[in-house]
Coordinates of C-alpha atoms in Angstrom, one line a residue:
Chain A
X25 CA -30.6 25.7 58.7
X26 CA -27.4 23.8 59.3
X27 CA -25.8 24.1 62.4
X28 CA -22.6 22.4 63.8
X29 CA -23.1 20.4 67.1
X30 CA -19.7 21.9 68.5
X31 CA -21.2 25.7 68.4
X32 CA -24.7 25.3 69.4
X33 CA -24.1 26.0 73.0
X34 CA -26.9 28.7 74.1
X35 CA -26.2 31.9 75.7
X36 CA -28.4 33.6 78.0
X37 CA -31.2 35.5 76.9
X38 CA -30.6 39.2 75.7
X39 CA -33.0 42.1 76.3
X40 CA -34.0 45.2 74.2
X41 CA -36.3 48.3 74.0
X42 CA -36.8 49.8 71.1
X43 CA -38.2 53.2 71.1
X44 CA -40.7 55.9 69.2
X45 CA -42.8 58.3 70.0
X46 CA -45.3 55.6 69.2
X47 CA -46.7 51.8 68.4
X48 CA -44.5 50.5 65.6
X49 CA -43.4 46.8 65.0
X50 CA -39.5 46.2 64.6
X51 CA -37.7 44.6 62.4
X52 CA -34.6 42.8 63.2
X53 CA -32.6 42.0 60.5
X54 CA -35.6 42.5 58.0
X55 CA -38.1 39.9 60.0
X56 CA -40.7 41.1 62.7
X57 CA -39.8 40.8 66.0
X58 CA -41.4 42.7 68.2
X59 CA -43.2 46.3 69.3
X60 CA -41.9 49.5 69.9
X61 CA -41.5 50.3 73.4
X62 CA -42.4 47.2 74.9
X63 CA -39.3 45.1 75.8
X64 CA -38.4 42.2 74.1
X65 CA -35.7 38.9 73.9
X66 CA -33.0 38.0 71.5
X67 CA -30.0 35.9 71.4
X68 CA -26.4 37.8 71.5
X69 CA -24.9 39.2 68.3
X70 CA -25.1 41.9 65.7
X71 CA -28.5 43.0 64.5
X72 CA -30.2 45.3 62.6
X73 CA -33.0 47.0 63.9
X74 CA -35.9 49.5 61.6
X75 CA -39.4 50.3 61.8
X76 CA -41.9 48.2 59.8
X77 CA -43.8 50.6 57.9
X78 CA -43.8 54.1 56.4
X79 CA -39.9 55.4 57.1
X80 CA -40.8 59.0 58.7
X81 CA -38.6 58.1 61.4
X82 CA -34.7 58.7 61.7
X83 CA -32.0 57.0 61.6
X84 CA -33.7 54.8 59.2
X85 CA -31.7 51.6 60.5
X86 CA -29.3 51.2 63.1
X87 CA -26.7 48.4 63.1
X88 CA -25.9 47.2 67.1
X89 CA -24.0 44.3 68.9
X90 CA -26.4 43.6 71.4
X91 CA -24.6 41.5 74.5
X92 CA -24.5 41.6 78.3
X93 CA -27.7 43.0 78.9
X94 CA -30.7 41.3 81.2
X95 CA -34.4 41.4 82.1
X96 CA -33.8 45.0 84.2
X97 CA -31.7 46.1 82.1
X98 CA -32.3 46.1 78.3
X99 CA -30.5 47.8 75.6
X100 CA -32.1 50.5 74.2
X101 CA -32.4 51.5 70.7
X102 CA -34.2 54.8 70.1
X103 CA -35.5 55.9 66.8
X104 CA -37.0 59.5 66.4
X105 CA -39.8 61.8 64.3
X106 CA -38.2 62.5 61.2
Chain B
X244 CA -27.8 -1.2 33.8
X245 CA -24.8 -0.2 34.8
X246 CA -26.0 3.4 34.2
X247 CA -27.8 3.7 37.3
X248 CA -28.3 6.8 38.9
X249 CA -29.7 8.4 41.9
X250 CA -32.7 10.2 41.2
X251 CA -31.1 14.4 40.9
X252 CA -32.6 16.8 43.0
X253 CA -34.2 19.5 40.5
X254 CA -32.7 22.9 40.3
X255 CA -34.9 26.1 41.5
X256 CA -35.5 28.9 38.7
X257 CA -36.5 31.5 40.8
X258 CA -36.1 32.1 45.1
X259 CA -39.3 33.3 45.9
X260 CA -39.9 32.8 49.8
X261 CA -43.9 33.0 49.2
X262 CA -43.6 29.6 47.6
X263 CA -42.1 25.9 49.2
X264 CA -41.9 24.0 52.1
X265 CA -41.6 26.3 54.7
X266 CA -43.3 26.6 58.2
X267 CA -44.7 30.3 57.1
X268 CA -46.4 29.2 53.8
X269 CA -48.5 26.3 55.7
X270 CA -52.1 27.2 56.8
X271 CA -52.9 27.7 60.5
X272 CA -56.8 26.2 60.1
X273 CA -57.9 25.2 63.8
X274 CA -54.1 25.3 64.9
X275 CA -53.5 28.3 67.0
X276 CA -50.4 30.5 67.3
X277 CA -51.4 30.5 70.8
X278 CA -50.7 26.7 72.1
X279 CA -47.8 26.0 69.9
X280 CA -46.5 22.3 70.6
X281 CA -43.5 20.9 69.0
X282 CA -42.2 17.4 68.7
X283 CA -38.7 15.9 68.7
X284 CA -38.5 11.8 67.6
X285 CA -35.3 10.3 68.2
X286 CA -33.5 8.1 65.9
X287 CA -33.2 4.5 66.8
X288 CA -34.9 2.1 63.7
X289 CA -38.2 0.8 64.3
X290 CA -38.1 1.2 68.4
X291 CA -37.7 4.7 67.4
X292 CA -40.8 5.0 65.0
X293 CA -43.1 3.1 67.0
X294 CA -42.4 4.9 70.6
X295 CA -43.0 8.6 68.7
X296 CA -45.9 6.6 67.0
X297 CA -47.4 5.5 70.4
X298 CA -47.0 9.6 71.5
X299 CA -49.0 10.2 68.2
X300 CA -51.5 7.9 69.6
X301 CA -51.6 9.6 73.0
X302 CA -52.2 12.9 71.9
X303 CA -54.9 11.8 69.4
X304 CA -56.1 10.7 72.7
X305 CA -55.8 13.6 74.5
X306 CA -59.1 16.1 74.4
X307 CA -58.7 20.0 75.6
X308 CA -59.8 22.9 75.5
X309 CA -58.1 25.9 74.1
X310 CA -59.4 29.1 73.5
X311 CA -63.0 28.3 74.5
X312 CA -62.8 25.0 71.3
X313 CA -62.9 21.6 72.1
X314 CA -60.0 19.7 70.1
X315 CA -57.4 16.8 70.3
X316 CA -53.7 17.7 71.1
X317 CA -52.5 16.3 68.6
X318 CA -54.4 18.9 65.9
X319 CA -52.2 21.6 68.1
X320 CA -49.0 20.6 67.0
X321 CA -47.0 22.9 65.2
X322 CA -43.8 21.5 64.4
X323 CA -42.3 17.6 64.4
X324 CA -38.7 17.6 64.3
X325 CA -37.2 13.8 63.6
X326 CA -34.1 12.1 63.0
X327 CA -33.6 8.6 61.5
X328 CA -36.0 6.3 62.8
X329 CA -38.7 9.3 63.9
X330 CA -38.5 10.4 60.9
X331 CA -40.9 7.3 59.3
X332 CA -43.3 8.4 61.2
X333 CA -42.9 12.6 61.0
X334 CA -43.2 12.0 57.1
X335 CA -45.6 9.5 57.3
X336 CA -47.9 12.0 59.7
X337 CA -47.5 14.7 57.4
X338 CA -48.0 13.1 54.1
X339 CA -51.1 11.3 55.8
X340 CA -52.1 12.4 59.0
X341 CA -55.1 10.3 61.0
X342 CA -54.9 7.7 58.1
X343 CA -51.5 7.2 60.0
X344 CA -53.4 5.2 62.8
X345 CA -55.0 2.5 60.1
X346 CA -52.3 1.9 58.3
X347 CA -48.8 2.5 59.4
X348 CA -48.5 -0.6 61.3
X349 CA -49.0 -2.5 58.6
X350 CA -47.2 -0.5 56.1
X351 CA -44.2 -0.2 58.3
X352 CA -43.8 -1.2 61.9
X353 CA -44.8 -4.7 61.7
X354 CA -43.0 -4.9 58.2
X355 CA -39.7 -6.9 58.2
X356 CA -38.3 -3.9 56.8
X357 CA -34.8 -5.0 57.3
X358 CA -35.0 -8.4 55.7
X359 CA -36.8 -7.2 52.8
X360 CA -33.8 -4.3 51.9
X361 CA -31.6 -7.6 52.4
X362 CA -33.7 -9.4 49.6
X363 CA -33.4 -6.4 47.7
X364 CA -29.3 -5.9 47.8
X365 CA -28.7 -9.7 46.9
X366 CA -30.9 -9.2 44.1
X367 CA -28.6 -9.7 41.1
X368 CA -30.6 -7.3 39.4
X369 CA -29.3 -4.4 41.9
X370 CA -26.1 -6.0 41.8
X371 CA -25.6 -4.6 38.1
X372 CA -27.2 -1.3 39.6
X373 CA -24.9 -1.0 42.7
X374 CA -21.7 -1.3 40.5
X375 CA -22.8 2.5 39.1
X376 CA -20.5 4.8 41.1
X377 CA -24.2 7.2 41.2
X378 CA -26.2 4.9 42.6
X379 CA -25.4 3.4 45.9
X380 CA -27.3 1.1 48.9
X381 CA -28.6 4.2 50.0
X382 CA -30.7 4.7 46.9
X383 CA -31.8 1.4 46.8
X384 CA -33.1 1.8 50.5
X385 CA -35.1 4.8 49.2
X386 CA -36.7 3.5 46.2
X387 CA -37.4 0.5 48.5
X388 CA -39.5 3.2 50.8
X389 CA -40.9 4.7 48.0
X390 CA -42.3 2.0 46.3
X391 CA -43.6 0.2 49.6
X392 CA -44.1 2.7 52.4
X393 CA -44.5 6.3 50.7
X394 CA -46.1 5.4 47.5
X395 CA -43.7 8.2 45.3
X396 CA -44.7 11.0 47.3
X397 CA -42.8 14.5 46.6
X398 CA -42.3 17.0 49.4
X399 CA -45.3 19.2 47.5
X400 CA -47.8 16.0 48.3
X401 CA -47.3 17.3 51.9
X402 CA -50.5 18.4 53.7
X403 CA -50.1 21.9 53.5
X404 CA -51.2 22.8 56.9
X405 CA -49.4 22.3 60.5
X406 CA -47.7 20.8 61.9
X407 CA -44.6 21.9 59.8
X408 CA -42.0 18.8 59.4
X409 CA -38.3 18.6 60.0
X410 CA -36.5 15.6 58.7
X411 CA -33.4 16.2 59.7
X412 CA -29.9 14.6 58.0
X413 CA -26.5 15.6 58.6
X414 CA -24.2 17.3 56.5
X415 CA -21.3 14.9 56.1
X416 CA -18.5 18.1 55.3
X417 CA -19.8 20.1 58.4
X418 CA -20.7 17.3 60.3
X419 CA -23.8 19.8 60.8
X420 CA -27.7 19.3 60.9
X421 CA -29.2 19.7 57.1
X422 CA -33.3 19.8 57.5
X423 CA -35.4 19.1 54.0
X424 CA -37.1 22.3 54.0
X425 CA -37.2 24.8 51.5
X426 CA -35.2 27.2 53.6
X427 CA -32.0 24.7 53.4
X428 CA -32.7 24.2 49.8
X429 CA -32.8 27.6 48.7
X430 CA -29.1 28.0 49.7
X431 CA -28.5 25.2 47.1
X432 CA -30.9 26.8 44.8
X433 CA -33.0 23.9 44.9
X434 CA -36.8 22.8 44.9
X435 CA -37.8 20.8 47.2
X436 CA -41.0 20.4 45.7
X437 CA -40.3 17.5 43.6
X438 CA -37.8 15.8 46.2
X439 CA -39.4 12.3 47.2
X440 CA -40.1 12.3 50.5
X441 CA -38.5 8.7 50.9
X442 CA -35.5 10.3 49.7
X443 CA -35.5 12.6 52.7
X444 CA -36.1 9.9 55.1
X445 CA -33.6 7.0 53.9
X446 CA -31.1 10.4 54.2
X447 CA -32.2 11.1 57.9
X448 CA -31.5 7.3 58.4
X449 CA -28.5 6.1 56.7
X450 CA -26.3 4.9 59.6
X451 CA -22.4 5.6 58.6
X452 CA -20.9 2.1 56.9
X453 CA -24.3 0.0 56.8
X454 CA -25.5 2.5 54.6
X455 CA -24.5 4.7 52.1
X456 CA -25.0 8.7 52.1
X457 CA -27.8 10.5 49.9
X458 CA -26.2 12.9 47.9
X459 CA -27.8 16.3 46.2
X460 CA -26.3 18.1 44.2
X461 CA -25.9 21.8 44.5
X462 CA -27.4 24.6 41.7
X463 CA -26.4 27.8 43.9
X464 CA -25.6 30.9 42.2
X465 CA -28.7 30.6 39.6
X466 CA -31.9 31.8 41.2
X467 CA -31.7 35.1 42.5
X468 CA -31.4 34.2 45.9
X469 CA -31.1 36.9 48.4
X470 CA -29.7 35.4 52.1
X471 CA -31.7 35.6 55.3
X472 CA -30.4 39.7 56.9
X473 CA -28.8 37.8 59.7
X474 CA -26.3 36.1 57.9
X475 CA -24.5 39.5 57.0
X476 CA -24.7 40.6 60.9
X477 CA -23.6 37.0 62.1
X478 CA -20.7 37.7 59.8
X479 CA -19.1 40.4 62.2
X480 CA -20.0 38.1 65.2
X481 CA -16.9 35.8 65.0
X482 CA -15.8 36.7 69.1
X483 CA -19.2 38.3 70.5
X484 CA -21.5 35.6 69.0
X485 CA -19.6 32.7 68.3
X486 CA -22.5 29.9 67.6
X487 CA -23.9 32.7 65.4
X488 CA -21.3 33.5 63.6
X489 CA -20.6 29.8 62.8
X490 CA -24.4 29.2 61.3
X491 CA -23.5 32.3 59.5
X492 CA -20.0 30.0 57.8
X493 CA -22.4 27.4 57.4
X494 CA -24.8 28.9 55.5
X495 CA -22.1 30.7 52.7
X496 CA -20.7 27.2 52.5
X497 CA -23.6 26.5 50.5
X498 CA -23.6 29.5 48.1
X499 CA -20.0 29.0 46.0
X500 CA -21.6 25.7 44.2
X501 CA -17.8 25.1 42.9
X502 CA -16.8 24.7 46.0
X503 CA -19.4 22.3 47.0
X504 CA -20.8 20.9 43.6
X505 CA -22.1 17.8 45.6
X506 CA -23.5 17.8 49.3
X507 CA -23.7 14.4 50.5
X508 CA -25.8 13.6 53.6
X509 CA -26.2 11.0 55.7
X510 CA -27.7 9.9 59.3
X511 CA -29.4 12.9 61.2
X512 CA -28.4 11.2 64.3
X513 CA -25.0 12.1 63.9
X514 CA -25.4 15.8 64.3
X515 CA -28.8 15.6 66.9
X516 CA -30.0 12.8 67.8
X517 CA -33.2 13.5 69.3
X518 CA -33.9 16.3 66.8
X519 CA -34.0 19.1 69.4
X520 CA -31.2 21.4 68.5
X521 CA -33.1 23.2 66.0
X522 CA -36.3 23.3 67.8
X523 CA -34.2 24.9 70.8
X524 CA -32.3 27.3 68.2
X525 CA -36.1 28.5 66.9
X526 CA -37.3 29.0 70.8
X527 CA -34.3 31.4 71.7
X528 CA -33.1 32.6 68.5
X529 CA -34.9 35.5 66.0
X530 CA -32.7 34.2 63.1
X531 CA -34.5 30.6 62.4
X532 CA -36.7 30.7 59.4
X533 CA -39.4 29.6 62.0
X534 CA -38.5 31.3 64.5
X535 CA -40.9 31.0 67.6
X536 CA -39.0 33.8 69.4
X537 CA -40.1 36.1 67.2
X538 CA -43.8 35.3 67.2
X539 CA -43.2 35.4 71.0
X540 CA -41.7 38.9 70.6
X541 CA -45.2 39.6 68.6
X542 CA -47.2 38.4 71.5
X543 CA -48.7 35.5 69.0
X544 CA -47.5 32.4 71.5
X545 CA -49.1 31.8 75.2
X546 CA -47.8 28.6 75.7
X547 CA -45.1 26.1 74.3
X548 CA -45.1 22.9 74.8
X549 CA -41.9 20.7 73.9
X550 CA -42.6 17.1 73.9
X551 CA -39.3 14.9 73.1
X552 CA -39.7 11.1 72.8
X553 CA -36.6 10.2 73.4
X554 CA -35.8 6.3 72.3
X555 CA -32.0 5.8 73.8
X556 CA -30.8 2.1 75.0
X557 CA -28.4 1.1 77.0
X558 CA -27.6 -2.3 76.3
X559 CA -26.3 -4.6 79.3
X560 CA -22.2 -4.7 78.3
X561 CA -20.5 -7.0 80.4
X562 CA -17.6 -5.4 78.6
X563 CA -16.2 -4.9 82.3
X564 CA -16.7 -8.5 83.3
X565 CA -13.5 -9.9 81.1
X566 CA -9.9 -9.1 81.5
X567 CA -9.4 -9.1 77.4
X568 CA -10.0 -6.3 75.2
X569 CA -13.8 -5.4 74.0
X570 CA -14.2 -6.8 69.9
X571 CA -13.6 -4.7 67.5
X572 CA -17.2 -4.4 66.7
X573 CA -18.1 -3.5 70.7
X574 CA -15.2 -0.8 70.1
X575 CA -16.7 0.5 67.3
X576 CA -20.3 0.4 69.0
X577 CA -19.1 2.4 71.9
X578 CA -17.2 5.2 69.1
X579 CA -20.6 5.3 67.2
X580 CA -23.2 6.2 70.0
X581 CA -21.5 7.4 73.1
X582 CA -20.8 10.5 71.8
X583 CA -24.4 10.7 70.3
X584 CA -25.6 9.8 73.8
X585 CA -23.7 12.4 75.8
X586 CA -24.8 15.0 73.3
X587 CA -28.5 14.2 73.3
X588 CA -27.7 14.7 77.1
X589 CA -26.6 18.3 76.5
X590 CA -29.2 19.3 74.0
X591 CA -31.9 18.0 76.6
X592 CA -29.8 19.5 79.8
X593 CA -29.5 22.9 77.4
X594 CA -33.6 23.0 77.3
X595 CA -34.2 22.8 80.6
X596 CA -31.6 25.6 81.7
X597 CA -33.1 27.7 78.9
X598 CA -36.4 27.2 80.4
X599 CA -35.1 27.7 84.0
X600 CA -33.3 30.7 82.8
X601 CA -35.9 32.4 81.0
X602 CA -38.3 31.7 84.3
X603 CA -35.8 33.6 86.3
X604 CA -35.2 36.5 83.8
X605 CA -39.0 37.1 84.3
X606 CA -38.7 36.9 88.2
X607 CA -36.5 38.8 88.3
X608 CA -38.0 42.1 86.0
X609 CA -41.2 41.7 88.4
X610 CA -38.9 41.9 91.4
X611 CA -37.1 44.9 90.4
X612 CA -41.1 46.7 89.5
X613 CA -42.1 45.4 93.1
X614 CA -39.3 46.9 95.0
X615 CA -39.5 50.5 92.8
X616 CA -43.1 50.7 93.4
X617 CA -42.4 50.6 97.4
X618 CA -40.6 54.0 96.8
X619 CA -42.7 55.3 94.0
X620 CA -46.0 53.5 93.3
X621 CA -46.8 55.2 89.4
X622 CA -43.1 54.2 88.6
X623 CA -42.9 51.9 85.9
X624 CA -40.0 49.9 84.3
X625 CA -39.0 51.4 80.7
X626 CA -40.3 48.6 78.1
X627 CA -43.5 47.8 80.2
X628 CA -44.0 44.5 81.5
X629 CA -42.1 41.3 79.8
X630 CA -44.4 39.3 78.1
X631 CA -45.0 36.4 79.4
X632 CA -45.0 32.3 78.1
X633 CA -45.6 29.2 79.6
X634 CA -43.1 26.4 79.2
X635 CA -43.6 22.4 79.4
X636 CA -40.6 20.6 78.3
X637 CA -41.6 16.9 78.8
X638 CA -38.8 14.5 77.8
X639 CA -39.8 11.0 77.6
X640 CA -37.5 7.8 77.6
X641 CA -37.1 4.2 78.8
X642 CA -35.0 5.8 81.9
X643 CA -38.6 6.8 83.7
X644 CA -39.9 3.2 83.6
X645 CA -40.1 2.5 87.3
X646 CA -39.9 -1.4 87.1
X647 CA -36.4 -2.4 86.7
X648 CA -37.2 -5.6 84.6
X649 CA -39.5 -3.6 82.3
X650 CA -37.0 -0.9 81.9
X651 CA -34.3 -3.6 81.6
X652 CA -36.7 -4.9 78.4
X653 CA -36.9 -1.4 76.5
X654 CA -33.4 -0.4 77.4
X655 CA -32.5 -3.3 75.2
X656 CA -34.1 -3.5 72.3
X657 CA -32.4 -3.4 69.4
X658 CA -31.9 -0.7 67.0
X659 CA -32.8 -2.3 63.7
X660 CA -35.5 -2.0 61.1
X661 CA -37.5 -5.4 61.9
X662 CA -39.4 -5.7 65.2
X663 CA -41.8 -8.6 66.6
X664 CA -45.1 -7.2 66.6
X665 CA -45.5 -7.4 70.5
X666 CA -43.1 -5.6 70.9
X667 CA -44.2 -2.8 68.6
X668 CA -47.1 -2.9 70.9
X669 CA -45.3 -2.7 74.0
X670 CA -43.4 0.5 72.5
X671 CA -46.5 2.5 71.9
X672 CA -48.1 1.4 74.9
X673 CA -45.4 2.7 76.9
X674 CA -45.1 5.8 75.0
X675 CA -48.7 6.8 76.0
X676 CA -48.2 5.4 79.8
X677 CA -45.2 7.5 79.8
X678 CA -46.8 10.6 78.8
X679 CA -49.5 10.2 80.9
X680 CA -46.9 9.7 83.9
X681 CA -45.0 12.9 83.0
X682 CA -46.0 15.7 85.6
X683 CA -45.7 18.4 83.4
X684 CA -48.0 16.3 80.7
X685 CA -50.1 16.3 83.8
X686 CA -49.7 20.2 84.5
X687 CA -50.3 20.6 81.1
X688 CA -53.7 18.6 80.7
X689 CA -54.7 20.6 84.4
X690 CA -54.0 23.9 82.3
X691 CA -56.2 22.7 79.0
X692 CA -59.4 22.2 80.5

């Protein structure tokens, strides 16, 4: 994808945990990327996050900026049982 | 005769991310997920090719074991990201692979390639031709590689297996990178498919003034194209995300074809000059169509290995020498490739801290589970361990040559499209001596065994 020189100065890594009473993939922003309570890496911004799968979990998507966090402390994003 | 025209990119009837160019539609065969090795070639003419050629070469060379199989390196590479010069050999590798080392010295390195588009542009046939207002030197450059290095090969002649290849141009309204991948097209509701790959390279390697842009023209709003989810998100990320949110820009500037009925492109080298930047953007972002972040997340990658063959000169100036001001054309030198130079700097400095970075974020999660087990050995971090990669960003360049008068020789050679055929020689024998030099190469090899 196009990019402009000028903005493509990287940020620091971002940390998140998404969680469920079980083993799920996650989607971010409709692609997979990642497991369900198992931290994982993502650049700073908004995303999107669901469950991959059947959707017998609530809320069914949450919308988050994700920013400022680190490897101890991730965000966390929890999903339960619906 | 006057009526000449470029050839017109075709329009795409129907998005349908299943089918195209992209690095998820080509096959895996005996490349793993697991080693996943990227390539960045430089621009910089024929130096350019032949150096990324001679790394080719090398890692043909190069036996290991992964994953219990014997193989070469080379079939582990995953991605080839060129600019200008590189970008002869990327396409040639993909469109060809190991026929590459039988013939592409002959077909192009050792070719007077620059004489021979001279013939061509004082032909008085083209002469006719190049008074169109549609077709310009740049299209004559390209049919000139199509006819005599890519024998009118389309993007769907690609082999259809990794490595995935990036040529990369540069979008001459956003002064931003434009890649000829399906992904990019889809935003101008275009297929790729039937887009010569000579096309795609005289685009990645049209120097401003000696030559001319490549132009496509723009179909969007016709094929039922749905944009990536990011691009929404990004949207609200103008002051938390700001690189983000200006992909995001980027991107819609495609979609409103009456705003941009004609997209006209021109040397990758402008925007990234070593073709890194969107190799970098795929390691450490989960928006790229390819992203590798995301298979990390998945636990898919073990190792990445990020070779860039980097073919920068720096020519002795005695600019400083003389009391009277540098020629016009030294002046306009200097404003064409220092700022190039200084930002292939940054995109190489921006790896290595990303690397460093991401090393430390990993020391420092198994630090914090160290000390908390002290105090409460069946305590465990929320989230489990990180998973863990292995990074080996190897840069290679003229700068590592220890002998001065050696280094002195590559660090100026010229950046043209003729070479003598020693010298061609020299390049990718110092390509593969430089590799082989490299301690992480080294590292690397100790860890492949």
């Amino acid at each position: 994808m196009a990019s402009s020189a000028m903005n493509e100065r990287r940020n620091l890594m971002e940390y998140v945990i998404v969680k469920y009473l079980m083993s799920r993939t996650v989607l971010v922003d409709g692609e997979k990327a990642g497991f369900t309570n198992k931290i994982f890496r993502m650049d700073e911004g908004t995303y999107t996050f669901e469950l991959y799968g059947a959707k017998d979990y609530k809320p069914l998507s949450q919308t988050l900026e994700i920013k400022g966090t680190n490897s101890v402390s991730p965000k966390e994003v929890t999903f339960e049982k619906a | 005769m006057g009526c000449a025209h470029y050839p017109t990119n075709a329009k795409l009837d129907n998005f349908d991310k299943d089918k195209g160019y992209r690095f998820q539609n080509l096959l895996s065969q005996e490349n793993s997920d697991s080693l996943f090795v990227i390539l960045a070639f430089s621009g910089g003419g024929t130096r350019a090719a032949a150096f990324s050629y001679g790394v080719l070469e090398k890692l043909r060379d190069t036996e290991i074991i992964w994953e219990g199989k014997k193989k070469r390196l080379l079939d582990e590479v995953d991605v080839i990201s060129s600019v200008s010069g590189g970008s002869f050999t990327s396409a040639y590798y993909a469109l060809y692979r190991d026929k590459i080392f039988a013939d592409f010295e002959s077909q192009f390195l050792k070719k007077d390639i620059e004489g021979a588009l001279e013939k061509e542009l004082f032909s008085p046939l083209n002469w006719f031709r190049l008074a169109s207002p549609e077709f310009d030197r740049i299209d004559m450059a390209a049919e000139f590689y199509d006819e005599h290095i890519f024998n009118h090969r389309d993007f769907k002649d690609l082999q259809k297996r990794k490595p995935f290849i990036l040529i990369n141009a540069t979008d001459m309204t956003l002064g931003a990178r434009f890649e000829f991948t399906q992904d990019q097209f889809d935003l101008l509701c275009s297929d790729l498919s039937e887009f010569p790959i000579s096309r795609a390279v005289a685009a990645s390697s049209a120097f401003p003034v000696l030559l001319s842009p490549v132009t496509v023209k723009n179909y969007a709003g016709g094929c039922n194209f749905s944009e990536p989810g990011w691009v929404k998100n990004a949207m609200n990320d103008r002051n938390i995300a700001t690189s983000r949110f200006a992909k995001a820009m980027q991107v819609r500037s495609y979609l409103d074809k009456n705003k941009r009925p004609f997209i006209h492109l021109m040397d990758g080298g402008i925007a990234d000059n070593i073709g890194l930047r969107e190799p970098t953007y795929s390691m450490f972002s989960t928006d790229s169509p390819w992203s590798v972040l995301r298979m990390i997340n998945m636990m898919q990658v073990k190792k990445i290995v990020v070779i860039v063959v980097n073919a920068k000169t720096e020519p002795n100036i005695t600019l400083d020498q003389k009391e009277s001001a540098p020629s016009l054309k030294d002046t306009l030198m200097t404003v064409a490739n220092a700022p190039m130079d200084n930002y292939s700097f940054e995109t190489i400095e921006l790896l290595k801290k990303s690397v460093e970075q991401w090393q430390k974020d990993e020391d420092a999660r198994k630090s914090c589970e160290t000390e908390m087990k002290k105090s409460c050995p069946q305590a465990t971090l929320a989230g489990g361990h990180l998973y863990e990669v292995d990074f080996y960003p190897i840069v290679i360049g003229f700068d590592a040559i220890q002998d001065p008068d050696e280094r002195s020789f590559f660090k100026n050679l010229p950046t043209s499209f003729t070479l003598p055929s020693d010298t061609v020689d020299k390049l990718r024998n110092i390509a593969g001596r430089l590799l082989e030099e490299s301690t992480i190469f080294q590292e690397l090899k100790g860890h492949l065994k």
